[in-house]
Coordinates of C-alpha atoms and ligand atoms in Angstrom, one line a residue:
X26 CA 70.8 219.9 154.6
X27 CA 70.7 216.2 155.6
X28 CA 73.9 216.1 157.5
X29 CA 72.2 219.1 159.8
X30 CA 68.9 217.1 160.0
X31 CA 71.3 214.0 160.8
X32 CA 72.9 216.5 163.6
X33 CA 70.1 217.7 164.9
X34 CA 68.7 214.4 165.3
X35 CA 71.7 213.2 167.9
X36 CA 71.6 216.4 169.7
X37 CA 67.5 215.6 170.2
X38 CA 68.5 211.4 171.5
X39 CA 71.5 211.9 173.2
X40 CA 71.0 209.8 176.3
X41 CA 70.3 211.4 179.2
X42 CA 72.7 211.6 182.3
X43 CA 71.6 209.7 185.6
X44 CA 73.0 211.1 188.6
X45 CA 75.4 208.3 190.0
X46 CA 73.2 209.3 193.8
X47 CA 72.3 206.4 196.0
X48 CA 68.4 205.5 196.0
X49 CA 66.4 205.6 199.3
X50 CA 67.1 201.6 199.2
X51 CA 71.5 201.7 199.4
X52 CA 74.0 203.3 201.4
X53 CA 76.6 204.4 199.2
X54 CA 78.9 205.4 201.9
X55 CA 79.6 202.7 204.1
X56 CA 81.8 202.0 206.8
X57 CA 82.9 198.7 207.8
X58 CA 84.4 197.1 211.3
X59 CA 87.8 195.3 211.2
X60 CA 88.3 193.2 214.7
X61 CA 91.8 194.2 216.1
X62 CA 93.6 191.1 218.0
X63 CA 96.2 190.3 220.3
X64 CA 99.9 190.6 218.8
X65 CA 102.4 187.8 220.2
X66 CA 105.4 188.8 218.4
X67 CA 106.8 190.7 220.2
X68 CA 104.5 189.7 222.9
X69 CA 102.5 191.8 224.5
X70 CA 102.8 194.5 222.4
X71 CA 99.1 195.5 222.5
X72 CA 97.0 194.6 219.4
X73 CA 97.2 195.2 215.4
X74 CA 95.6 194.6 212.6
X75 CA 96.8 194.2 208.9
X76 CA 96.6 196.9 206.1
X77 CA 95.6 194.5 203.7
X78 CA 92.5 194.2 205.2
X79 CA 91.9 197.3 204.8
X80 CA 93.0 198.2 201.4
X81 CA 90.7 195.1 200.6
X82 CA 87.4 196.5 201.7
X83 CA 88.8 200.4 200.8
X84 CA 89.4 198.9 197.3
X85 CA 85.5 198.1 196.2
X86 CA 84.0 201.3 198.0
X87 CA 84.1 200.9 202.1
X88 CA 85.9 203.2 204.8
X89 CA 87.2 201.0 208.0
X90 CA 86.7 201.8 211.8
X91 CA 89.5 199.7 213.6
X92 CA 87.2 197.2 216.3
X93 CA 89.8 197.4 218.7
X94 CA 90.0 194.5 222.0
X95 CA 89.5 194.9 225.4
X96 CA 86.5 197.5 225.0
X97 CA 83.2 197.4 227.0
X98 CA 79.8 196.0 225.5
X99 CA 79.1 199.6 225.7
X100 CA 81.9 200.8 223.1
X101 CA 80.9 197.9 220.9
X102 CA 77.0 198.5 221.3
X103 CA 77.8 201.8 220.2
X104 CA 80.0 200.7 217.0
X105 CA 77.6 198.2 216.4
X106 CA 74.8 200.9 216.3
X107 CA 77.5 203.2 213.5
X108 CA 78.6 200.5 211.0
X109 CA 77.5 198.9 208.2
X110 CA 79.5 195.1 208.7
X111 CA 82.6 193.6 210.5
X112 CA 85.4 192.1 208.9
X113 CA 86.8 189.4 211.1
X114 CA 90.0 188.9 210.0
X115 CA 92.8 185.6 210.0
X116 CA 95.7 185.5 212.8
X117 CA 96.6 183.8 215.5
X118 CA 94.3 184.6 218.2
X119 CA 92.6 182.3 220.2
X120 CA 89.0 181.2 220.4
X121 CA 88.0 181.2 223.4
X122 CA 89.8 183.6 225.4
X123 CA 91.4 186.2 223.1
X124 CA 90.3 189.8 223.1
X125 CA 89.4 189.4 219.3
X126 CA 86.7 186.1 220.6
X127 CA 85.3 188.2 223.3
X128 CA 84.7 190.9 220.7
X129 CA 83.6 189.0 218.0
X130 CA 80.8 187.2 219.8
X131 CA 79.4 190.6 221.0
X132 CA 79.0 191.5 216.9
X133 CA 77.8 188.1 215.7
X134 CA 75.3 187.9 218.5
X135 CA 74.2 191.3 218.2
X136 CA 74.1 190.6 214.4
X137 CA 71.4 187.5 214.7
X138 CA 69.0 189.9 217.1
X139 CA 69.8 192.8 214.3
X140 CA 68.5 190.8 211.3
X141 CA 66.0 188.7 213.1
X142 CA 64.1 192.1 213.3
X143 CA 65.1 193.0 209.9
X144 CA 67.7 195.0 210.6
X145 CA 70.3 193.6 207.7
X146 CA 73.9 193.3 208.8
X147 CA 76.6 191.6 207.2
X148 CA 79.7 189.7 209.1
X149 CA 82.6 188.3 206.8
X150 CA 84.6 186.0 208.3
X151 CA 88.6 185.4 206.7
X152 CA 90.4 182.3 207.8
X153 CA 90.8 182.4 211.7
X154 CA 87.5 185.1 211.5
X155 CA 86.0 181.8 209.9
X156 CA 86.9 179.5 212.8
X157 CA 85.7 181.7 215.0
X158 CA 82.4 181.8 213.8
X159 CA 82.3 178.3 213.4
X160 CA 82.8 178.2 217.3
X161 CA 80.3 180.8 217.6
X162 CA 77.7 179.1 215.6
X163 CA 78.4 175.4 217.1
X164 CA 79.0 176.5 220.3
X165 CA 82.5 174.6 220.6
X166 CA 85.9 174.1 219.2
X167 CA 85.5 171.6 215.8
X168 CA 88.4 171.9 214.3
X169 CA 91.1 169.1 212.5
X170 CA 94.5 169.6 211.9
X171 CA 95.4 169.8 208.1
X172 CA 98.5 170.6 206.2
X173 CA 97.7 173.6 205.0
X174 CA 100.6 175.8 206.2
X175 CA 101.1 178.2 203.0
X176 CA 99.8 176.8 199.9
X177 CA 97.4 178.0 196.7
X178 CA 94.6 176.1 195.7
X179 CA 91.7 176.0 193.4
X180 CA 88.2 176.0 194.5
X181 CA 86.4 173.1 194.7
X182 CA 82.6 174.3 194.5
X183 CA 79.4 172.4 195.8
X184 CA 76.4 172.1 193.9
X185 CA 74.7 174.7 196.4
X186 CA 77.5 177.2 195.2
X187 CA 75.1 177.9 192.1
X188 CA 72.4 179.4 193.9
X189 CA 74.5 181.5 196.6
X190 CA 74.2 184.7 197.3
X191 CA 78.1 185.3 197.3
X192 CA 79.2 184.2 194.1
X193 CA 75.7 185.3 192.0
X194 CA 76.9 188.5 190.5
X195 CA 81.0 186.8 189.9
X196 CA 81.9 187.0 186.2
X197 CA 81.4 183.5 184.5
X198 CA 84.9 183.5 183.4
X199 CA 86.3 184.3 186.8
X200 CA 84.5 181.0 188.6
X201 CA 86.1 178.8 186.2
X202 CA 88.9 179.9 186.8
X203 CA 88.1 179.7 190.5
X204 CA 87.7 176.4 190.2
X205 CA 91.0 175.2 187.6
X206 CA 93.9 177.9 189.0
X207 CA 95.5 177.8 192.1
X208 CA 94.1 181.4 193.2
X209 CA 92.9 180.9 196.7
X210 CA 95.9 181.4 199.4
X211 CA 95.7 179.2 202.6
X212 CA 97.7 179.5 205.3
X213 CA 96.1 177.9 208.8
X214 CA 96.7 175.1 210.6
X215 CA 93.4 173.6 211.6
X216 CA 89.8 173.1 209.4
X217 CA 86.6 172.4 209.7
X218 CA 86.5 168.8 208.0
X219 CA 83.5 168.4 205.9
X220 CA 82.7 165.6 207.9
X221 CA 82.6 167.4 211.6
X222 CA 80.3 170.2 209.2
X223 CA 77.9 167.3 208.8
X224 CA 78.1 165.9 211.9
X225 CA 77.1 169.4 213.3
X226 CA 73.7 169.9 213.1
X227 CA 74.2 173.3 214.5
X228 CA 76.7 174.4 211.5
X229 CA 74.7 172.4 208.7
X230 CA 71.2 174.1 209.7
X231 CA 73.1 177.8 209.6
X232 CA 75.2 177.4 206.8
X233 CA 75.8 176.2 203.5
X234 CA 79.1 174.4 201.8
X235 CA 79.8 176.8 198.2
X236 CA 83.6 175.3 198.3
X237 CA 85.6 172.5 200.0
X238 CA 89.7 171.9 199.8
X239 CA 91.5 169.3 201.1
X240 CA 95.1 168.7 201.8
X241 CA 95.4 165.6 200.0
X242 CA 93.8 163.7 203.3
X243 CA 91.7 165.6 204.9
X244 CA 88.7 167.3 203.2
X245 CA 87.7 170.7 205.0
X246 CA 85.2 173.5 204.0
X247 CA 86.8 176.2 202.6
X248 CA 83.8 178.6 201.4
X249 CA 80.6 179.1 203.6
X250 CA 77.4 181.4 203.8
X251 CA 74.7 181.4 206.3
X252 CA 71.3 180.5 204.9
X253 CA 69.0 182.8 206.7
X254 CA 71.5 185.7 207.7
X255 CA 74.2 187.8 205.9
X256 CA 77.3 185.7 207.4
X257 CA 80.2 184.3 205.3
X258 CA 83.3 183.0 205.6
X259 CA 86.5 181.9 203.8
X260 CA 88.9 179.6 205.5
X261 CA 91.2 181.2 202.7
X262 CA 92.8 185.1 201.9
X263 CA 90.8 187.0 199.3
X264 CA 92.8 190.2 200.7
X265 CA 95.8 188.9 200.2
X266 CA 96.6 188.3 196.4
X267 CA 96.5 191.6 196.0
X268 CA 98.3 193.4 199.0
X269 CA 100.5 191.0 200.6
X270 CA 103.8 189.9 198.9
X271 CA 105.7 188.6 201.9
X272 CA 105.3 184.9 200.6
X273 CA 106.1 183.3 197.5
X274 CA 102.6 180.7 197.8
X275 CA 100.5 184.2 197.1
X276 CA 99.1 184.3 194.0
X277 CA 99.2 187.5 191.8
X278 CA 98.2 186.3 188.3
X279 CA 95.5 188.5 187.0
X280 CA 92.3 186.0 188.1
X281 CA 93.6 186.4 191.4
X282 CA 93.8 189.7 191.5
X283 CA 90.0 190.2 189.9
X284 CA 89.2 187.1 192.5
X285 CA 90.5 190.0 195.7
X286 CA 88.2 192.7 193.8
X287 CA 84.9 190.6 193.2
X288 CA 85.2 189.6 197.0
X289 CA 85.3 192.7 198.4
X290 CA 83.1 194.0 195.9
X291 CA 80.0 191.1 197.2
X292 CA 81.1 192.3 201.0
X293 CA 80.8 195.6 200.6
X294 CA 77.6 195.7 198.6
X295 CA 76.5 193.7 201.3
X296 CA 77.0 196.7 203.6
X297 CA 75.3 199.5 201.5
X298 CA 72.2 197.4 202.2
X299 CA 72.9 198.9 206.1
X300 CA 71.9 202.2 207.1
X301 CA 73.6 202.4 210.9
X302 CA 75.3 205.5 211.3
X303 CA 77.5 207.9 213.8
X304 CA 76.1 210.2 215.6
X305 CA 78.1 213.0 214.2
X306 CA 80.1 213.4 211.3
X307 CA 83.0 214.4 214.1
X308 CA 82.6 211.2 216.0
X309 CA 83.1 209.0 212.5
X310 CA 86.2 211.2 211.8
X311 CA 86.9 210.1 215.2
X312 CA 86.6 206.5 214.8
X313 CA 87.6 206.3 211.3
X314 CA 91.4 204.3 210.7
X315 CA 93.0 207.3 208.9
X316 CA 93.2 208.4 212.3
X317 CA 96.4 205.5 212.3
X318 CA 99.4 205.2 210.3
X319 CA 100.3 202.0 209.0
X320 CA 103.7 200.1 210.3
X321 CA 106.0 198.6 207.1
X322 CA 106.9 195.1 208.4
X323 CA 107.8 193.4 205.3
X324 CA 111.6 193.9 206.1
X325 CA 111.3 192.7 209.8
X326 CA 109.9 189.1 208.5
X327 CA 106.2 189.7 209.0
X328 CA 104.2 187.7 207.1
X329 CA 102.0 191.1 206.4
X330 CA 103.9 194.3 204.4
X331 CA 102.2 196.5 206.8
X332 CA 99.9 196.6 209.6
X333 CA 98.3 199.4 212.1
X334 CA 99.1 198.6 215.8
X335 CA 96.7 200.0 218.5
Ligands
LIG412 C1 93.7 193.3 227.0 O1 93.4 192.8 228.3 C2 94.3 191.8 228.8 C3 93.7 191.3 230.1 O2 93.3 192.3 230.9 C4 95.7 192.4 229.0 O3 96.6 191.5 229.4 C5 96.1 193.0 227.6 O4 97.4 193.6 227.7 C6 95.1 193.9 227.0 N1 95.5 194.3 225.7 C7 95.3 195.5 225.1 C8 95.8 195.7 223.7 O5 94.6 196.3 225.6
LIG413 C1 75.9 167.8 191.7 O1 75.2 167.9 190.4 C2 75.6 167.0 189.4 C3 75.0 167.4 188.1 O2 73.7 167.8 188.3 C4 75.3 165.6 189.9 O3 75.7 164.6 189.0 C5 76.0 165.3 191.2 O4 75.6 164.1 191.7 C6 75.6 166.4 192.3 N1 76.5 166.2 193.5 C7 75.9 166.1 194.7 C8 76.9 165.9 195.8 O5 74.8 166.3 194.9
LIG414 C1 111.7 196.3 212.4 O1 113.0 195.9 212.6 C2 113.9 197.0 212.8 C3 115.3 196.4 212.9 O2 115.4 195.3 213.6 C4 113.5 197.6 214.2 O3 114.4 198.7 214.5 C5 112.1 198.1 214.1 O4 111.6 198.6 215.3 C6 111.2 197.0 213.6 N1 109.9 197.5 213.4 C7 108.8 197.1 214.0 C8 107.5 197.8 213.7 O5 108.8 196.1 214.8

């Protein structure tokens, strides 16, 4: 008799199910903009951009729409109006007068007039997508050389790190061993030294330091995020410890790989705060990258195991 009282009783406090749906306030289905660039090798074969990029943001919840070069404002004013962030990614193109600059100065401008009315709208910037908006936000080229060709490092995090928005919701576990392991992959040839970020008032009034690096001469920024707008940066690869294996500097320990999935976890959270959409559900089946079919390069030497070419 009391074991059936007893079984009652759970049957009666059995927690409720919650539907998993997304509130009013978060857009569980959102769709992110990688910027294409130029491809030099072979030369002028139109533009690509890595998978890794995009198994990084598909990873934590994201589709991708391919942000490809040589477009008109129109074509981007229109993406711009249907997605939820851009992803500028790292390569080799150049500042000023690539096809990937041109395009990523329409986004981040039409960004800053987006959230200055309220309209939230996240950029992410990874290695050369962080130079690039450190010459969009100064206004000219300020970067040093450093030797930083293909090496591992471990954070070295500012006091402002603690109250950023970025690294908030990282396990505590995970941060130290951000700071003490090797986990972040670097592979550029020119920084932004922590002097020239002080120097500029133009960069210290937009953003703030959460890590800094340096190649044993030369201290350079390494982590940033914009105070008053949804803009970050890494001068290093969160993508790539868990999708490229081309060189033997990538980390793949297990902190590095929970390092690739907390990143693109923050970014694309970032975007479900968004609610741009396409027009039709047949024009984002138009746009969307499964439209492509990535190219397996690993064998030919690339420093990318696959990438979609456009
Ligand atoms: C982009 O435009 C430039 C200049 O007109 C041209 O040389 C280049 O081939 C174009 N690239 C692509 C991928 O359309
Ligand atoms: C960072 O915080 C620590 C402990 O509060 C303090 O000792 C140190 O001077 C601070 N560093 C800077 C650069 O402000
Ligand atoms: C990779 O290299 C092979 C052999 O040289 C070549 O046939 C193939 O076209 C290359 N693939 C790409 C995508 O460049």
């Amino acid at each position: 008799m009391l074991v059936m009282l007893v079984c009652v009783a759970c049957v009666l406090y059995v927690t409720p199910v919650r539907t998993c749906t997304s509130s009013g306030q978060r857009n569980d289905r959102p769709i992110i903009g990688i910027l294409a660039q130029e491809s030099y090798s072979p030369p002028n074969t139109g533009s690509y951009i890595a998978a890794s990029y995009v198994k990084y943001l598909e990873s934590a919840g994201a589709r991708v729409v391919p942000v490809r070069i040589n477009q008109t404002l129109d074509q981007y004013v229109y993406l711009f109006r249907a997605l939820n962030g851009v992803l500028f990614p790292g390569g080799g193109a150049d500042l000023v007068t690539s096809g990937y600059a041109a395009a990523a100065k329409v986004f981040y401008q039409l960004a800053l007039e987006a959230n200055s009315r309220g309209d939230y709208f996240p950029i992410w910037g990874t290695c050369l997508g962080l130079e690039e908006l450190t010459y969009l936000t100064g206004g000219r080229l300020l970067l040093s050389p450093t030797d930083t060709r293909g090496v591992a490092l471990p954070l070295v995090f500012t006091n402002e790190s603690r109250d950023s928005k970025m690294f908030s919701g990282f396990p505590a576990d995970l941060l130290k061993a951000l700071a003490s392991e090797a986990l972040t992959e670097n592979s550029h040839r020119n920084s932004l030294t922590t002097e020239t970020f002080r120097n500029t008032v133009e960069l210290s009034k937009f953003y703030r330091v959460l890590s800094t690096n340096s190649d044993g001469k030369t201290e350079f920024v390494s982590t940033l995020e914009a105070y008053d707008y949804p803009i970050y940066a890494t001068q290093w690869h969160p993508e790539k410890n868990a999708f490229e294996w081309t060189r033997d500097y990538i980390p793949h320990c297990p902190n590095a790989i929970r390092t690739t999935f907390h990143m693109a976890d923050f970014f694309v959270n970032e975007a479900k705060k968004n609610f741009h959409r396409f027009s039709s559900e047949e024009e984002e089946r138009r746009a969307l990258i499964y439209n492509y079919t990535p190219l397996y390069m690993g064998r030919n030497g690339s420093s990318f195991e696959q990438i979609y070419i456009f």
